[in-house]
Short mmCIF file of C-alpha atoms in Angstrom, two decimals:
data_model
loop_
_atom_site.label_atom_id
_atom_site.label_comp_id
_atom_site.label_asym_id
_atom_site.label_seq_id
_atom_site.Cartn_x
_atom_site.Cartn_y
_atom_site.Cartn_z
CA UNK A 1 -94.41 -9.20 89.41
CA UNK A 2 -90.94 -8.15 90.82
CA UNK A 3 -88.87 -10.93 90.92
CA UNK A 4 -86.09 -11.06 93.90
CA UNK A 5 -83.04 -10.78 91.28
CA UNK A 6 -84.28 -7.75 89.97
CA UNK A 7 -84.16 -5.90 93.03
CA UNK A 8 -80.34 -7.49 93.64
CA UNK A 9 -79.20 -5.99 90.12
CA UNK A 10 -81.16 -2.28 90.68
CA UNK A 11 -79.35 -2.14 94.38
CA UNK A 12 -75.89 -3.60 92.75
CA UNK A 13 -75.68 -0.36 90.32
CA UNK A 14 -77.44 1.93 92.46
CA UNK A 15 -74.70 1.69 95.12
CA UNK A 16 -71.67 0.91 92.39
CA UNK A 17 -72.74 3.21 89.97
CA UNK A 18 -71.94 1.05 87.26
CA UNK A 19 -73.47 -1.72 85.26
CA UNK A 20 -69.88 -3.51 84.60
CA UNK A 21 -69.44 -3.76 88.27
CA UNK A 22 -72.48 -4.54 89.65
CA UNK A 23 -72.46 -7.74 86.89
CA UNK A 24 -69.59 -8.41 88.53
CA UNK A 25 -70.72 -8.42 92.36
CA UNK A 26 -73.65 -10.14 91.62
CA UNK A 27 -71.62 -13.09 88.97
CA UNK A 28 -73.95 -12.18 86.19
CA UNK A 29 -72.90 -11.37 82.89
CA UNK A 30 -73.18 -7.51 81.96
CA UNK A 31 -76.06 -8.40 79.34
CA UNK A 32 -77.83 -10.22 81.78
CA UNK A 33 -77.82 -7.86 84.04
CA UNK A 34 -78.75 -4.99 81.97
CA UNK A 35 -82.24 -7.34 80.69
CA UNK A 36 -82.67 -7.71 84.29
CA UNK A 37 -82.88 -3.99 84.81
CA UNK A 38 -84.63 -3.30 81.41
CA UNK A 39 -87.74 -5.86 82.56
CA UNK A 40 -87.50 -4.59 85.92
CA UNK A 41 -88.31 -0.66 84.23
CA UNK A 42 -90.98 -1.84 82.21
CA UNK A 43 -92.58 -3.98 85.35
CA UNK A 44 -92.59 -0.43 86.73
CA UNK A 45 -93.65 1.89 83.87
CA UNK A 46 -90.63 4.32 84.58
CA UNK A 47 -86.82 5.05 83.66
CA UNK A 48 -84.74 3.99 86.69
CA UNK A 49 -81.05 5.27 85.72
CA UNK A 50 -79.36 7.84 83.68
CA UNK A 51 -76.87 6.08 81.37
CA UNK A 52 -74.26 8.11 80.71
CA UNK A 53 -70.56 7.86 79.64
CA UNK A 54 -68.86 8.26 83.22
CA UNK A 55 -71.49 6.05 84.42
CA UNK A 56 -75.25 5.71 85.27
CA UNK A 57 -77.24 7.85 88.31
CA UNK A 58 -80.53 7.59 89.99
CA UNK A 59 -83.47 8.90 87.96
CA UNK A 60 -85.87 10.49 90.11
CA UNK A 61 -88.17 7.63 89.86
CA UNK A 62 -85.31 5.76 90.82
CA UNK A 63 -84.39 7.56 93.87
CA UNK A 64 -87.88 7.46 94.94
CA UNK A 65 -87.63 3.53 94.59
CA UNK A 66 -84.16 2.59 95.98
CA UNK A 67 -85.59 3.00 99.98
CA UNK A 68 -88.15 1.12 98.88
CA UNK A 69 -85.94 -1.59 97.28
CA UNK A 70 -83.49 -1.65 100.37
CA UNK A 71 -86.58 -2.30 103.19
CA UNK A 72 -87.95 -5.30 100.54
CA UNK A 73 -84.22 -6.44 100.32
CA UNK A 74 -83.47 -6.47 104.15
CA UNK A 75 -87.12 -7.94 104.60
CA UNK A 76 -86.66 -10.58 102.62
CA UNK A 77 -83.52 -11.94 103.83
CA UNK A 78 -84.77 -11.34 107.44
CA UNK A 79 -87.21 -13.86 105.97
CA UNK A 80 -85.06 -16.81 104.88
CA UNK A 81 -83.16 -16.16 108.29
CA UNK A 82 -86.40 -17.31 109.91
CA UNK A 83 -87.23 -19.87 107.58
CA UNK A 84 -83.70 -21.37 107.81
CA UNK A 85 -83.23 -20.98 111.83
CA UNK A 86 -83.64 -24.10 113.99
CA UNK A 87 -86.99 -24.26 115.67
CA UNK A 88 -87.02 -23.63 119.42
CA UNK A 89 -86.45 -26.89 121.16
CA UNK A 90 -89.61 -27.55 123.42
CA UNK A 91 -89.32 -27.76 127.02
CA UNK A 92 -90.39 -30.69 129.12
CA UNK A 93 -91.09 -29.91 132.95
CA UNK A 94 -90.38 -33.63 134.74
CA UNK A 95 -91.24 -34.06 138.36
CA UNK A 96 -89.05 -36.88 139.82
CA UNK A 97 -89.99 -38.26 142.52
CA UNK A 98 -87.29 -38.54 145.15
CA UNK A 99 -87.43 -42.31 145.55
CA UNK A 100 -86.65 -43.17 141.77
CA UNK A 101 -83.24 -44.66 141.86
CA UNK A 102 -80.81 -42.20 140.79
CA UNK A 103 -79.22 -44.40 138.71
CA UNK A 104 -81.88 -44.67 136.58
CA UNK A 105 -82.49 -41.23 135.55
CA UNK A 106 -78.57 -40.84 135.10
CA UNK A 107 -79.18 -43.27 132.51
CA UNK A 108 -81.88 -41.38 130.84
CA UNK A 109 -80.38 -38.06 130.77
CA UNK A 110 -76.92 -39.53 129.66
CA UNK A 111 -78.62 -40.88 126.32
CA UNK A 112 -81.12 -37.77 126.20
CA UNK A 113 -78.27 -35.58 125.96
CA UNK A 114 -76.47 -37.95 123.32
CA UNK A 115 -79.21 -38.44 121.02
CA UNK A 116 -81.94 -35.90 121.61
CA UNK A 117 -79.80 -32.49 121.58
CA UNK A 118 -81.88 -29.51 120.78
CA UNK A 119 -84.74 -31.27 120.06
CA UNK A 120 -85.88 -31.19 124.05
CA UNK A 121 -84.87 -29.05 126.56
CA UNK A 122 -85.40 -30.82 130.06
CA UNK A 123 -86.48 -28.60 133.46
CA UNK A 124 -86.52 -31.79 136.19
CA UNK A 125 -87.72 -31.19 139.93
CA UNK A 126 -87.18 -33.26 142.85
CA UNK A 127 -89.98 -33.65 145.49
CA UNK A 128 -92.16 -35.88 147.31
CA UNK A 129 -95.27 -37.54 146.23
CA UNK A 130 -97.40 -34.42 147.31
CA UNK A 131 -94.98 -32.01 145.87
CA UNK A 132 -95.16 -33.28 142.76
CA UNK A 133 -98.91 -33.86 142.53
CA UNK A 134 -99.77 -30.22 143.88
CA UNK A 135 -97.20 -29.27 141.13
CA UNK A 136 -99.44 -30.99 138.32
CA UNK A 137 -102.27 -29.46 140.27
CA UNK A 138 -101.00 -25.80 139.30
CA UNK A 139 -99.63 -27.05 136.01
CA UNK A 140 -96.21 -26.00 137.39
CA UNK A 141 -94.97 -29.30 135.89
CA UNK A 142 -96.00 -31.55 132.56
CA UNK A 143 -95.37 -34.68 133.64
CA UNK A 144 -94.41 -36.87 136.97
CA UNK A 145 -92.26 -39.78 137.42
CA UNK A 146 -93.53 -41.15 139.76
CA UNK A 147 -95.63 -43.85 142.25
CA UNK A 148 -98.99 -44.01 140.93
CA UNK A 149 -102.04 -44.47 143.13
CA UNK A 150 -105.44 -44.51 143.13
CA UNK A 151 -106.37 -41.12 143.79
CA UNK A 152 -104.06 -40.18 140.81
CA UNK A 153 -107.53 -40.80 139.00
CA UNK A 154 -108.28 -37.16 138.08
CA UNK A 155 -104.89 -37.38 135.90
CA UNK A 156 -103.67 -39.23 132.92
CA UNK A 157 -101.69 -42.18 134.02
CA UNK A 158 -99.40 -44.63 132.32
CA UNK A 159 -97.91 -47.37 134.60
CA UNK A 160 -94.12 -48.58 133.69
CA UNK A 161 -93.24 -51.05 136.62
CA UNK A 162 -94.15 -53.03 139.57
CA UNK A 163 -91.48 -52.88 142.20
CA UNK A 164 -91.84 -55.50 145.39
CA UNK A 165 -89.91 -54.00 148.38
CA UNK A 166 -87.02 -56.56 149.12
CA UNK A 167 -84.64 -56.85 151.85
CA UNK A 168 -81.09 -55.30 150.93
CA UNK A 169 -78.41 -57.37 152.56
CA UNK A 170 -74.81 -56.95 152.42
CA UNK A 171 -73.11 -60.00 149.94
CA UNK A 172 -71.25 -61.77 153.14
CA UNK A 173 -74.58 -61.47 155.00
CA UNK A 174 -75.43 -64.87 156.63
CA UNK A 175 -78.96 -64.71 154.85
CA UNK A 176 -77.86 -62.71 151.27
CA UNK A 177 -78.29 -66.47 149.54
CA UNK A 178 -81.76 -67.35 150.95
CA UNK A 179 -84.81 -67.53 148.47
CA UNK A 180 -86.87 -64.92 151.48
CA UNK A 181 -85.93 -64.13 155.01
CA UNK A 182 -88.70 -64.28 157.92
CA UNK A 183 -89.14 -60.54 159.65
CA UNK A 184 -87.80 -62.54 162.99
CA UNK A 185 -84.28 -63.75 161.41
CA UNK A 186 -83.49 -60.17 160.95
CA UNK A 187 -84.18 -58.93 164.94
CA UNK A 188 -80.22 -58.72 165.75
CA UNK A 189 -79.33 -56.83 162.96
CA UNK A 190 -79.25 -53.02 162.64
CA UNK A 191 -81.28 -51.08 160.17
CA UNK A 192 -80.56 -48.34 157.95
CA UNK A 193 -84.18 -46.38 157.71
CA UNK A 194 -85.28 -44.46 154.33
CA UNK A 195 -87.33 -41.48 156.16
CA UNK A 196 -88.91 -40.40 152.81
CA UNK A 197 -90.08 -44.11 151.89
CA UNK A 198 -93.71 -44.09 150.86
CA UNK A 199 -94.21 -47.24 152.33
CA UNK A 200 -92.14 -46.68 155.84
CA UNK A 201 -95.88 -47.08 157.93
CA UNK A 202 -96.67 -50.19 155.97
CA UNK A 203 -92.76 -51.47 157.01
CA UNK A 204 -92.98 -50.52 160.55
CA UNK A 205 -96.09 -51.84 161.31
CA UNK A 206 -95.15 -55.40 159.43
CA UNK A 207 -91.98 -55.35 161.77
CA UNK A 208 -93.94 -54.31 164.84
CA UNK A 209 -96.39 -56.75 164.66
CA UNK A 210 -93.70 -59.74 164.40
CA UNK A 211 -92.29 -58.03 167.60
CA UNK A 212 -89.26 -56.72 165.91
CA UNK A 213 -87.81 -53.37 166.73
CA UNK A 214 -84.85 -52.86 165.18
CA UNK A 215 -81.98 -51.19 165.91
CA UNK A 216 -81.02 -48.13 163.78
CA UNK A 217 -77.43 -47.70 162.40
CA UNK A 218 -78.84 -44.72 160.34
CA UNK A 219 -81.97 -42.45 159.23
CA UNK A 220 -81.58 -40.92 156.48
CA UNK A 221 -83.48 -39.36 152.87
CA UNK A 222 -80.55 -41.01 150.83
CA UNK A 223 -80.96 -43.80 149.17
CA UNK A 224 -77.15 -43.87 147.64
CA UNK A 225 -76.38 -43.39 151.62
CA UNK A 226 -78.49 -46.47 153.02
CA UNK A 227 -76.65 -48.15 149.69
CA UNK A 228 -73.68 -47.63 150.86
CA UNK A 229 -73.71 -49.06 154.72
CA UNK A 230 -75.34 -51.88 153.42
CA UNK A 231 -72.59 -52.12 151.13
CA UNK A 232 -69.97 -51.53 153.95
CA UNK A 233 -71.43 -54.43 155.63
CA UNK A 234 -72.69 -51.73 158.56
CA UNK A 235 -76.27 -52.56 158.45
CA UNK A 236 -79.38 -54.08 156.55
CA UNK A 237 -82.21 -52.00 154.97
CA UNK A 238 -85.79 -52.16 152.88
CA UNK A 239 -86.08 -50.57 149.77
CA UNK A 240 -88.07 -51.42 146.07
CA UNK A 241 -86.29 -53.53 143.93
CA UNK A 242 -85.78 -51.39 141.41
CA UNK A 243 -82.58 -49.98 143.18
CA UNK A 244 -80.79 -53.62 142.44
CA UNK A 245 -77.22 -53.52 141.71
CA UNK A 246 -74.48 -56.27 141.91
CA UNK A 247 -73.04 -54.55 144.81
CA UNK A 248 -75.43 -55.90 147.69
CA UNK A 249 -78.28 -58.56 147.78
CA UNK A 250 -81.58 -58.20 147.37
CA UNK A 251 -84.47 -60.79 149.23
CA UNK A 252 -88.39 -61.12 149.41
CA UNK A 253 -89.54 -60.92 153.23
CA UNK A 254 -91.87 -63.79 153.47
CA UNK A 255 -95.19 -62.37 154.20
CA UNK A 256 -94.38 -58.86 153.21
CA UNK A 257 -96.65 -58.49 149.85
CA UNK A 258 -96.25 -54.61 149.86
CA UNK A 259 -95.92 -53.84 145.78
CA UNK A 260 -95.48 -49.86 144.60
CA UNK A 261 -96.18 -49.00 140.64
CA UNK A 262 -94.05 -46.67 138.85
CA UNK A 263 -94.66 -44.75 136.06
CA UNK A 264 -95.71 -41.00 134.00
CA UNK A 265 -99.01 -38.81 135.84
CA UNK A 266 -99.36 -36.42 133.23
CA UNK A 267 -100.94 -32.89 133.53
CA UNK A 268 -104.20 -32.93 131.89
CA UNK A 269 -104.47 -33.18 128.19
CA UNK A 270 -100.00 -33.42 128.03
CA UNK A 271 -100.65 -37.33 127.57
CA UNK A 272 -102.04 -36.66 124.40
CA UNK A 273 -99.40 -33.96 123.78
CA UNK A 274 -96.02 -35.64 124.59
CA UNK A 275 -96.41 -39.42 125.36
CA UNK A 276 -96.15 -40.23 121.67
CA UNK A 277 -93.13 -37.99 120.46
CA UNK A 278 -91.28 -37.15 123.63
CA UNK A 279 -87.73 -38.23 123.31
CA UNK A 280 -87.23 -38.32 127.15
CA UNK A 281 -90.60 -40.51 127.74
CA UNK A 282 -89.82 -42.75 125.24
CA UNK A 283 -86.25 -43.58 126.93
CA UNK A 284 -87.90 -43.89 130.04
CA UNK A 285 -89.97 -46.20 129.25
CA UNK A 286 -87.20 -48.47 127.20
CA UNK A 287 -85.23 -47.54 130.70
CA UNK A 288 -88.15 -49.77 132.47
CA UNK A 289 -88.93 -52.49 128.99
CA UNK A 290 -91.53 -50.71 128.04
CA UNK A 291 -91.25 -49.26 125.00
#
């Protein structure tokens, strides 16, 4: 068997010409290197150099050998480059559904990036309930964050919260302290709609049957921009309470029982696959106390 330092002392006085040097380039002694070569001869049952006093040269057994030597060389250091290299980080496709506080996902990919560095690569896409399910659908996407319902039966499901849809009330808001506000306290004020709420029928229809039509101070697919007018004391507006922040207040409607669950649909089998070593599922889920 041809051990790997026998090749590095042939091609060390092949290209130096020289047994002295090539002891030196490779930081063996000249004796050791000369055994090397000696064992390496007899492992192949033929004279490899002329020794000579102005130096050694390629027998032609030699010759014949040194390509040989050089592709097993370059091989095997192509090798260990492979070995060595960093293994490609996998890549998670996240669906996010548009009415997950931003936030909250802020938060995850702010401590992904920290801690998890090449270890995950993340691909995230924005969309709608149906987006994202027609996107599992195709297997365009591995997992969605999103509101899980019933007729997510046909995929893997893992529920992380139960949100109640509140009331959002500026701080100096003549209700903001009560324990719940009735649907008819709230007729004079005006309203700042989410268009892309999941549960807007369920709202309008509570509203409408209490004979309360609000008025509209804006209508909008921005929940940062609704936020923000209740925040500027412009307007009231409905949202889960999972977008609770000290800025504004946040009250039960009495009556209004309306709950949504949050959590992972996973394509097919990818429960099994990346719910137990996933770095960005895992901070998800410690992002909503469940881990």
């Amino acid at each position: 068997m041809i051990d790997q330092y026998m090749l590095r002392y042939f091609l060390a006085v092949a290209e130096l010409g020289s047994f002295s040097r090539a002891a030196r380039s490779v930081s063996v002694t000249q004796p050791t290197l000369s055994a090397g070569i000696a064992k390496l001869e007899r492992e192949l049952g033929a004279r490899l150099f002329e020794r000579e006093r102005k130096g050694v040269s390629l027998t032609p057994a030699g010759s014949r050998f040194l390509a040989r030597a050089r592709r097993i060389a370059s091989e095997y250091q192509q090798a260990l480059l492979e070995v060595q290299a960093e293994p490609e980080p996998r890549v998670l496709r996240v669906g996010v559904l548009g009415t997950i506080p931003t936030t909250l996902v802020e938060g995850v990919l702010e401590r992904h990036a920290a801690a998890r560095r090449g270890e995950e690569v993340l691909e995230l896409l924005d969309g709608s309930e149906r987006e994202l399910a027609e996107r599992l659908d195709r297997g365009r996407i591995d997992v969605a964050l999103t509101v899980v319902r019933p007729h997510h039966a046909r995929f893997p499901t893992e529920v992380l919260s139960r949100e109640r849809y509140m009331m959002v009330l500026p701080p100096d808001h003549p209700l903001a302290h009560e324990q719940e506000v009735q649907a008819e306290q709230l007729a004079r004020d005006r309203m700042a709609l989410r268009r892309h709420c999941e549960a807007l029928p369920d709202i309008n229809r509570f509203f409408t049957q209490r004979g309360v039509r609000p008025r509209f101070v804006l209508k909008t697919t921005s929940d940062a921009r609704v936020l923000s007018v209740v925040r500027a004391g412009a307007g009231i507006g409905m949202m889960p309470e999972g977008f609770a922040d000290d800025t504004v207040r946040f009250v039960p409607v009495r009556d209004f029982e309306l709950m949504r669950e949050v959590g992972f649909v996973y394509a097919g089998a990818m429960q099994r696959e990346i719910g137990q070593d996933s770095p960005f599922i895992a901070l998800v889920r410690e992002q909503y106390g469940r881990a």
